[in-house]
Short mmCIF file of C-alpha atoms in Angstrom, two decimals:
data_model
loop_
_atom_site.label_atom_id
_atom_site.label_comp_id
_atom_site.label_asym_id
_atom_site.label_seq_id
_atom_site.Cartn_x
_atom_site.Cartn_y
_atom_site.Cartn_z
CA MET A 1 -60.26 1.41 34.32
CA GLN A 2 -62.98 -0.45 32.48
CA GLY A 3 -64.32 -3.98 32.45
CA ASN A 4 -63.91 -6.86 34.87
CA PHE A 5 -60.87 -9.05 35.19
CA THR A 6 -59.12 -11.62 37.36
CA TYR A 7 -55.37 -11.45 37.66
CA HIS A 8 -53.46 -14.58 38.62
CA ASN A 9 -49.89 -15.51 37.73
CA PRO A 10 -48.60 -18.78 39.21
CA THR A 11 -45.01 -18.63 37.89
CA LYS A 12 -42.31 -18.44 40.55
CA LEU A 13 -39.35 -16.33 39.40
CA HIS A 14 -35.79 -16.62 40.69
CA PHE A 15 -33.92 -13.52 39.55
CA GLY A 16 -30.28 -12.43 39.75
CA GLU A 17 -26.71 -13.67 39.49
CA ASN A 18 -27.36 -16.43 42.06
CA ALA A 19 -30.70 -17.56 40.61
CA MET A 20 -29.33 -20.92 39.40
CA ALA A 21 -28.77 -21.93 43.02
CA CYS A 22 -32.55 -22.33 43.26
CA LEU A 23 -32.86 -24.82 40.39
CA VAL A 24 -32.09 -27.97 42.36
CA ASP A 25 -34.80 -27.27 44.93
CA GLU A 26 -37.31 -26.56 42.18
CA LEU A 27 -36.46 -29.80 40.39
CA LYS A 28 -37.12 -31.81 43.54
CA ASN A 29 -40.81 -30.92 43.24
CA TYR A 30 -41.23 -33.10 40.13
CA GLY A 31 -40.87 -36.71 39.10
CA PRO A 32 -37.68 -38.48 38.08
CA VAL A 33 -37.68 -37.87 34.30
CA VAL A 34 -36.89 -34.42 32.92
CA MET A 35 -36.86 -33.53 29.23
CA LEU A 36 -34.21 -30.89 28.61
CA SER A 37 -35.28 -28.80 25.60
CA TYR A 38 -32.85 -26.36 24.01
CA GLY A 39 -31.81 -24.89 20.67
CA SER A 40 -28.81 -25.18 18.40
CA GLY A 41 -26.23 -25.72 21.13
CA SER A 42 -25.16 -22.24 22.16
CA ILE A 43 -25.85 -23.21 25.79
CA LYS A 44 -23.06 -25.77 25.47
CA ARG A 45 -20.60 -23.08 24.36
CA ASN A 46 -21.47 -20.55 27.08
CA GLY A 47 -21.52 -22.93 30.04
CA VAL A 48 -25.25 -22.84 30.78
CA TYR A 49 -25.73 -26.45 29.66
CA ASP A 50 -23.09 -27.70 32.10
CA ALA A 51 -24.64 -25.72 34.96
CA VAL A 52 -28.11 -27.09 34.21
CA MET A 53 -26.87 -30.65 33.85
CA ALA A 54 -25.06 -30.38 37.18
CA ALA A 55 -28.31 -29.30 38.83
CA LEU A 56 -30.22 -32.15 37.19
CA LYS A 57 -27.61 -34.64 38.38
CA GLU A 58 -27.67 -33.25 41.93
CA ALA A 59 -31.46 -33.54 41.94
CA GLY A 60 -31.18 -37.18 40.83
CA LYS A 61 -33.04 -36.77 37.56
CA THR A 62 -33.02 -38.94 34.46
CA VAL A 63 -32.46 -36.58 31.53
CA VAL A 64 -34.04 -36.90 28.09
CA GLU A 65 -32.32 -34.46 25.76
CA ASP A 66 -34.43 -32.62 23.20
CA ALA A 67 -32.09 -30.43 21.17
CA GLY A 68 -32.61 -28.46 17.98
CA VAL A 69 -35.51 -26.18 18.87
CA MET A 70 -35.39 -23.57 16.11
CA PRO A 71 -35.92 -19.78 16.47
CA ASN A 72 -39.36 -20.12 14.85
CA PRO A 73 -40.38 -23.50 16.29
CA THR A 74 -42.37 -25.65 13.94
CA TYR A 75 -45.35 -27.87 14.57
CA GLU A 76 -43.30 -30.76 13.21
CA LYS A 77 -40.75 -30.17 15.97
CA VAL A 78 -43.59 -29.99 18.52
CA GLN A 79 -44.80 -33.41 17.36
CA GLU A 80 -41.26 -34.75 17.74
CA GLY A 81 -41.15 -33.45 21.31
CA CYS A 82 -44.53 -35.01 22.03
CA ARG A 83 -43.21 -38.42 21.05
CA LEU A 84 -40.25 -38.01 23.41
CA VAL A 85 -42.58 -37.06 26.26
CA ARG A 86 -44.83 -40.07 25.75
CA ASP A 87 -42.06 -42.60 25.07
CA ASN A 88 -40.08 -41.57 28.14
CA LYS A 89 -42.99 -40.74 30.47
CA VAL A 90 -41.55 -37.28 31.07
CA ASP A 91 -42.46 -35.59 34.37
CA LEU A 92 -41.12 -32.10 33.63
CA ILE A 93 -40.09 -30.22 30.50
CA LEU A 94 -37.17 -27.91 31.31
CA ALA A 95 -36.80 -25.31 28.56
CA VAL A 96 -33.35 -23.71 28.48
CA GLY A 97 -33.07 -20.82 26.03
CA GLY A 98 -35.09 -17.89 24.80
CA GLY A 99 -38.76 -17.41 24.14
CA SER A 100 -38.91 -19.82 21.21
CA THR A 101 -37.72 -22.72 23.34
CA ILE A 102 -40.17 -21.90 26.13
CA ASP A 103 -43.03 -21.40 23.63
CA TYR A 104 -42.16 -24.78 22.17
CA ALA A 105 -42.15 -26.45 25.59
CA LYS A 106 -45.67 -25.18 26.30
CA GLY A 107 -46.83 -26.45 22.92
CA VAL A 108 -45.39 -29.88 23.64
CA SER A 109 -46.89 -29.87 27.14
CA ALA A 110 -50.39 -29.24 25.81
CA SER A 111 -50.09 -31.53 22.78
CA ALA A 112 -48.29 -34.65 24.02
CA TYR A 113 -51.46 -36.35 25.32
CA CYS A 114 -53.99 -34.57 23.11
CA GLU A 115 -56.08 -37.11 21.24
CA GLU A 116 -57.33 -34.52 18.76
CA ASP A 117 -55.46 -32.53 16.11
CA ALA A 118 -53.53 -30.26 18.46
CA TRP A 119 -52.80 -27.65 15.78
CA GLN A 120 -56.47 -27.29 14.94
CA LYS A 121 -57.61 -27.40 18.56
CA TYR A 122 -55.13 -24.95 20.06
CA TRP A 123 -53.59 -22.67 17.46
CA VAL A 124 -56.54 -22.47 15.04
CA SER A 125 -59.60 -22.84 17.30
CA HIS A 126 -57.94 -21.48 20.46
CA LYS A 127 -59.49 -24.09 22.72
CA ASP A 128 -57.88 -25.03 26.02
CA PRO A 129 -56.39 -28.42 26.87
CA SER A 130 -58.80 -31.05 28.13
CA CYS A 131 -56.09 -33.69 28.43
CA ARG A 132 -53.13 -34.32 30.70
CA THR A 133 -50.39 -31.70 30.43
CA VAL A 134 -46.75 -31.81 31.52
CA PRO A 135 -45.29 -29.17 33.86
CA VAL A 136 -42.84 -26.72 32.27
CA GLY A 137 -39.88 -24.97 33.89
CA ALA A 138 -37.55 -22.46 32.29
CA VAL A 139 -33.98 -21.23 32.40
CA LEU A 140 -33.94 -18.01 30.39
CA THR A 141 -30.94 -17.12 28.21
CA MET A 142 -32.41 -14.47 25.91
CA VAL A 143 -34.95 -11.78 26.73
CA GLY A 144 -37.81 -10.51 24.62
CA THR A 145 -40.89 -12.66 24.57
CA GLY A 146 -41.80 -12.77 28.25
CA SER A 147 -42.59 -16.44 27.69
CA GLU A 148 -41.00 -17.25 31.03
CA MET A 149 -44.08 -15.88 32.83
CA ASN A 150 -47.02 -16.30 30.46
CA GLY A 151 -49.00 -18.90 28.55
CA GLY A 152 -48.02 -17.83 25.04
CA SER A 153 -46.89 -20.37 22.46
CA VAL A 154 -46.17 -19.18 18.91
CA ILE A 155 -45.72 -22.08 16.49
CA THR A 156 -45.09 -22.21 12.74
CA ASN A 157 -46.95 -24.78 10.65
CA ARG A 158 -45.40 -24.66 7.19
CA LYS A 159 -47.76 -27.30 5.83
CA ALA A 160 -50.78 -25.24 6.89
CA GLY A 161 -49.10 -22.00 5.80
CA PHE A 162 -49.49 -20.12 9.09
CA LYS A 163 -47.47 -18.93 12.07
CA LEU A 164 -49.95 -18.59 14.93
CA GLY A 165 -49.93 -17.86 18.62
CA LYS A 166 -51.99 -19.60 21.27
CA VAL A 167 -52.27 -18.10 24.75
CA PHE A 168 -52.81 -20.97 27.14
CA GLY A 169 -54.27 -20.52 30.61
CA THR A 170 -52.32 -20.39 33.84
CA ASP A 171 -52.01 -24.20 33.99
CA LEU A 172 -49.52 -23.95 31.13
CA PHE A 173 -47.50 -21.05 32.55
CA PRO A 174 -44.00 -22.19 33.53
CA ARG A 175 -44.11 -23.41 37.11
CA PHE A 176 -40.80 -21.68 37.75
CA ALA A 177 -38.26 -19.64 35.82
CA ILE A 178 -34.56 -18.96 36.44
CA LEU A 179 -33.55 -15.44 35.33
CA ASN A 180 -29.83 -14.69 35.52
CA PRO A 181 -28.98 -11.57 33.45
CA ARG A 182 -25.44 -12.93 32.96
CA PHE A 183 -26.87 -15.74 30.85
CA THR A 184 -28.06 -13.20 28.26
CA MET A 185 -24.67 -11.56 27.70
CA THR A 186 -23.37 -14.01 25.10
CA VAL A 187 -26.33 -13.42 22.77
CA PRO A 188 -25.10 -11.84 19.49
CA GLN A 189 -25.79 -8.11 19.09
CA TYR A 190 -28.34 -8.66 16.31
CA GLN A 191 -30.39 -11.06 18.41
CA MET A 192 -30.00 -8.89 21.49
CA VAL A 193 -31.45 -5.74 19.92
CA ALA A 194 -34.16 -7.79 18.20
CA GLY A 195 -35.19 -8.87 21.69
CA PHE A 196 -35.19 -5.25 22.84
CA PHE A 197 -37.66 -4.33 20.14
CA ASP A 198 -39.78 -7.38 20.83
CA ILE A 199 -40.20 -6.04 24.36
CA MET A 200 -41.11 -2.58 23.06
CA SER A 201 -43.61 -4.09 20.67
CA HIS A 202 -45.31 -6.02 23.48
CA LEU A 203 -45.63 -2.80 25.43
CA MET A 204 -47.00 -0.84 22.47
CA GLU A 205 -49.44 -3.56 21.42
CA GLN A 206 -51.12 -3.28 24.82
CA TYR A 207 -50.74 0.48 25.08
CA PHE A 208 -52.33 1.47 21.77
CA ALA A 209 -55.83 0.28 22.58
CA GLY A 210 -58.72 1.69 24.56
CA LYS A 211 -59.76 5.24 25.37
CA ALA A 212 -60.33 5.14 29.14
CA ASP A 213 -57.87 6.37 31.74
CA CYS A 214 -56.20 3.13 32.80
CA THR A 215 -53.72 2.53 35.61
CA THR A 216 -51.88 -0.11 33.62
CA ASP A 217 -51.06 2.49 30.94
CA TYR A 218 -49.11 4.43 33.56
CA ILE A 219 -47.21 1.27 34.46
CA ASN A 220 -46.63 0.64 30.76
CA GLU A 221 -45.17 4.11 30.23
CA GLY A 222 -42.69 3.55 33.05
CA LEU A 223 -41.62 0.24 31.55
CA MET A 224 -41.16 1.83 28.13
CA ARG A 225 -39.02 4.61 29.57
CA SER A 226 -36.91 2.09 31.47
CA LEU A 227 -36.43 -0.01 28.33
CA ILE A 228 -35.45 3.00 26.22
CA HIS A 229 -32.90 4.13 28.81
CA SER A 230 -31.34 0.71 29.44
CA SER A 231 -31.35 -0.38 25.79
CA ARG A 232 -29.26 2.64 24.85
CA ILE A 233 -26.68 1.62 27.43
CA ALA A 234 -26.72 -2.06 26.49
CA ALA A 235 -26.50 -1.41 22.74
CA ASN A 236 -23.17 0.33 23.37
CA ASN A 237 -22.00 -1.93 26.19
CA PRO A 238 -23.72 -5.34 26.16
CA GLN A 239 -21.80 -6.35 29.30
CA ASP A 240 -23.40 -3.65 31.47
CA TYR A 241 -25.07 -5.80 34.13
CA GLU A 242 -27.45 -3.15 35.46
CA ALA A 243 -28.80 -2.36 31.99
CA ARG A 244 -29.20 -6.03 31.06
CA ALA A 245 -30.86 -6.82 34.40
CA ASN A 246 -33.34 -3.97 34.01
CA ILE A 247 -34.15 -5.07 30.46
CA MET A 248 -34.66 -8.67 31.55
CA TRP A 249 -37.07 -7.59 34.29
CA THR A 250 -38.91 -5.23 31.92
CA ALA A 251 -39.32 -8.02 29.36
CA THR A 252 -40.98 -10.25 31.94
CA TRP A 253 -43.46 -7.59 33.08
CA ALA A 254 -44.17 -6.50 29.51
CA LEU A 255 -46.05 -9.71 28.80
CA ASN A 256 -46.96 -11.51 32.01
CA THR A 257 -50.67 -10.53 31.59
CA LEU A 258 -50.52 -7.57 34.00
CA LEU A 259 -50.70 -4.83 31.36
CA LYS A 260 -53.83 -6.18 29.71
CA CYS A 261 -55.84 -5.80 32.91
CA GLY A 262 -58.60 -3.24 32.49
CA LYS A 263 -58.17 -2.83 28.74
CA GLY A 264 -57.84 -4.65 25.45
CA GLY A 265 -54.89 -4.83 23.09
CA ASP A 266 -54.06 -4.54 19.42
CA TRP A 267 -51.58 -7.27 18.31
CA GLU A 268 -51.91 -6.56 14.58
CA VAL A 269 -48.20 -5.70 14.31
CA HIS A 270 -47.50 -9.19 15.62
CA GLN A 271 -49.83 -10.76 13.06
CA ILE A 272 -48.01 -9.00 10.22
CA GLY A 273 -44.65 -9.86 11.76
CA HIS A 274 -45.64 -13.51 12.10
CA ALA A 275 -46.55 -13.62 8.41
CA ILE A 276 -43.17 -12.18 7.45
CA GLY A 277 -41.48 -14.73 9.70
CA LEU A 278 -43.46 -17.56 8.11
CA VAL A 279 -42.38 -16.61 4.59
CA THR A 280 -38.80 -15.49 5.27
CA ASP A 281 -37.90 -17.25 8.57
CA ALA A 282 -36.58 -13.88 9.76
CA THR A 283 -35.89 -13.09 13.42
CA HIS A 284 -39.16 -12.29 15.16
CA GLY A 285 -38.17 -8.99 16.79
CA MET A 286 -36.83 -7.69 13.51
CA THR A 287 -40.05 -8.52 11.66
CA LEU A 288 -41.91 -6.43 14.23
CA ALA A 289 -39.46 -3.55 13.88
CA SER A 290 -39.78 -3.53 10.11
CA VAL A 291 -43.54 -2.97 10.09
CA SER A 292 -44.24 -1.05 13.31
CA LEU A 293 -43.75 2.49 12.01
CA PRO A 294 -45.79 1.98 8.83
CA TYR A 295 -48.55 0.38 10.88
CA TYR A 296 -48.69 2.99 13.63
CA ARG A 297 -48.55 5.88 11.18
CA HIS A 298 -51.43 4.21 9.35
CA VAL A 299 -53.67 3.98 12.45
CA MET A 300 -52.44 7.07 14.31
CA HIS A 301 -55.49 9.23 13.57
CA ASP A 302 -57.85 6.52 14.85
CA GLY A 303 -56.23 6.59 18.29
CA LEU A 304 -54.83 10.11 18.23
CA HIS A 305 -55.33 10.75 21.95
CA GLN A 306 -53.12 7.77 22.88
CA PHE A 307 -50.42 8.66 20.37
CA VAL A 308 -50.30 12.16 21.87
CA ARG A 309 -49.94 10.60 25.31
CA PHE A 310 -47.19 8.31 24.00
CA ALA A 311 -45.30 11.30 22.63
CA THR A 312 -45.52 13.40 25.78
CA ASN A 313 -45.30 10.79 28.55
CA VAL A 314 -42.81 8.37 27.00
CA TRP A 315 -40.64 10.57 24.79
CA GLY A 316 -40.98 13.93 26.51
CA VAL A 317 -42.34 15.76 23.47
CA ARG A 318 -43.40 19.32 24.37
CA PRO A 319 -46.95 19.98 23.12
CA GLU A 320 -46.97 23.78 23.41
CA GLY A 321 -47.95 25.50 20.17
CA LYS A 322 -48.49 22.21 18.33
CA SER A 323 -51.57 20.41 17.13
CA ASP A 324 -52.35 16.94 18.45
CA GLU A 325 -51.38 15.51 15.07
CA GLN A 326 -47.99 17.24 15.16
CA VAL A 327 -47.32 15.96 18.68
CA ALA A 328 -48.32 12.41 17.75
CA LYS A 329 -46.12 12.44 14.65
CA GLU A 330 -43.20 13.73 16.68
CA GLY A 331 -43.63 10.85 19.10
CA LEU A 332 -43.40 8.33 16.28
CA ASP A 333 -40.36 10.18 14.94
CA CYS A 334 -38.75 9.72 18.37
CA LEU A 335 -39.57 6.01 18.22
CA GLU A 336 -37.93 5.84 14.79
CA ALA A 337 -34.79 7.62 16.01
CA TRP A 338 -34.47 5.21 18.97
CA MET A 339 -34.88 2.19 16.68
CA LYS A 340 -32.07 3.44 14.46
CA GLU A 341 -29.93 4.20 17.48
CA ILE A 342 -30.07 0.67 18.89
CA GLY A 343 -29.69 -0.85 15.42
CA VAL A 344 -32.84 -2.77 14.53
CA VAL A 345 -33.93 -3.57 10.99
CA MET A 346 -36.05 -0.72 9.62
CA HIS A 347 -37.35 -2.28 6.39
CA SER A 348 -38.94 -5.64 5.66
CA GLY A 349 -37.02 -5.81 2.38
CA GLU A 350 -33.89 -6.37 4.45
CA LEU A 351 -35.54 -9.51 5.84
CA GLY A 352 -36.45 -10.99 2.48
CA VAL A 353 -39.84 -9.48 1.68
CA THR A 354 -39.97 -8.80 -2.06
CA ASN A 355 -42.52 -7.77 -4.65
CA GLU A 356 -42.67 -11.45 -5.62
CA ASN A 357 -43.58 -12.81 -2.17
CA LEU A 358 -45.49 -9.81 -0.81
CA GLN A 359 -48.87 -11.31 -1.67
CA ALA A 360 -47.92 -14.55 0.09
CA VAL A 361 -47.04 -12.56 3.20
CA ALA A 362 -50.33 -10.64 3.03
CA ASP A 363 -52.29 -13.88 2.63
CA ALA A 364 -50.71 -15.21 5.85
CA VAL A 365 -51.69 -12.18 7.95
CA LEU A 366 -54.45 -12.82 10.46
CA ILE A 367 -56.56 -9.65 10.68
CA LEU A 368 -57.88 -9.02 14.18
CA PRO A 369 -60.99 -6.91 14.96
CA VAL A 370 -59.18 -5.06 17.75
CA GLY A 371 -57.11 -1.95 18.35
CA TYR A 372 -58.10 1.39 16.90
CA ARG A 373 -58.74 0.15 13.38
CA THR A 374 -59.61 -3.18 11.79
CA LEU A 375 -57.50 -3.43 8.67
CA THR A 376 -58.65 -4.56 5.25
CA ARG A 377 -56.44 -6.83 3.21
CA ASP A 378 -55.66 -3.92 0.90
CA GLU A 379 -54.44 -1.95 3.91
CA VAL A 380 -52.22 -4.87 4.92
CA VAL A 381 -50.68 -4.86 1.46
CA GLU A 382 -50.21 -1.09 1.65
CA ILE A 383 -48.48 -1.32 5.03
CA LEU A 384 -46.22 -4.09 3.75
CA LYS A 385 -45.26 -2.02 0.71
CA GLU A 386 -44.49 0.96 2.94
CA SER A 387 -42.35 -1.27 5.15
CA MET A 388 -40.11 -2.37 2.29
#
């Protein structure tokens, strides 16, 4: 373990088939006006909306509905939500949905009373709020982002030409989150497996960094093995409660700030994936899947020791009689085989990346000076071409 850190996570989680029974008591801790933020309406078809509304009614809340949060929430939508918060003097934003809806709620919370340009202040300059914020609660219906227990808020600004993430401090973490694995079982297969890879990507982004022996890497390896095992079951039987529950719990711990303690992270796969999502509006987890193998094969030699560890400790690759390079390559081959097995997109061309828009994607990639190698723009273009 290296460096100094403080770990604090204020989010209260209610997990399991009876988790919704806790919502009324949580709601009683906030004022009378609740903004209910959700997406395209799937929660109305699967019964979650009715259950949430019943809890809001029992708690005596006035409800302001904020529908239409898109999978890649836009800054324009954030501004719309801000107006609803101010006009209705909202006391709590209750995000019901997946990570995009919860990311959006945090963005609205931080921006509603910001007197500056919130996009520039938060997502470009990465400053913290100095204004009043609105508490956020969450009812999770799709796993992947871990947004239910962190400060992350990824927002797309089409006018500015960027999709950027801001990690807010603990004041913007959801105050509480309701996690019922049953709520995730109506998610379409494509979205489900995209979420599975999003989880894996969060784990790998934090794993492939640093050279010291770090306790959190051991935790990370256990989470990866759990995800691999349960995702295989769920891909074949999405109604398997045990598998879906384990995946939901893994997703939360993959990005609730625990795994970054004592080490840095990479996050360049996410930057490339965000750029693809900006240009094509493709599903986030699939953008990550499409570029992960080209990226990791590109940087493997720079962090060879960790790729060897990944192969042996996560995938069970036997190192006897093999060079470190052979072991590391075999580990990435195992990753590739698992990705194909669960059915994620393997090539960015399937998501809409073409020779014509490749340069636009490359221009939108934020290059971070982290991980085992700081890319050049030419390397970004090369990785994108390999991903197609």
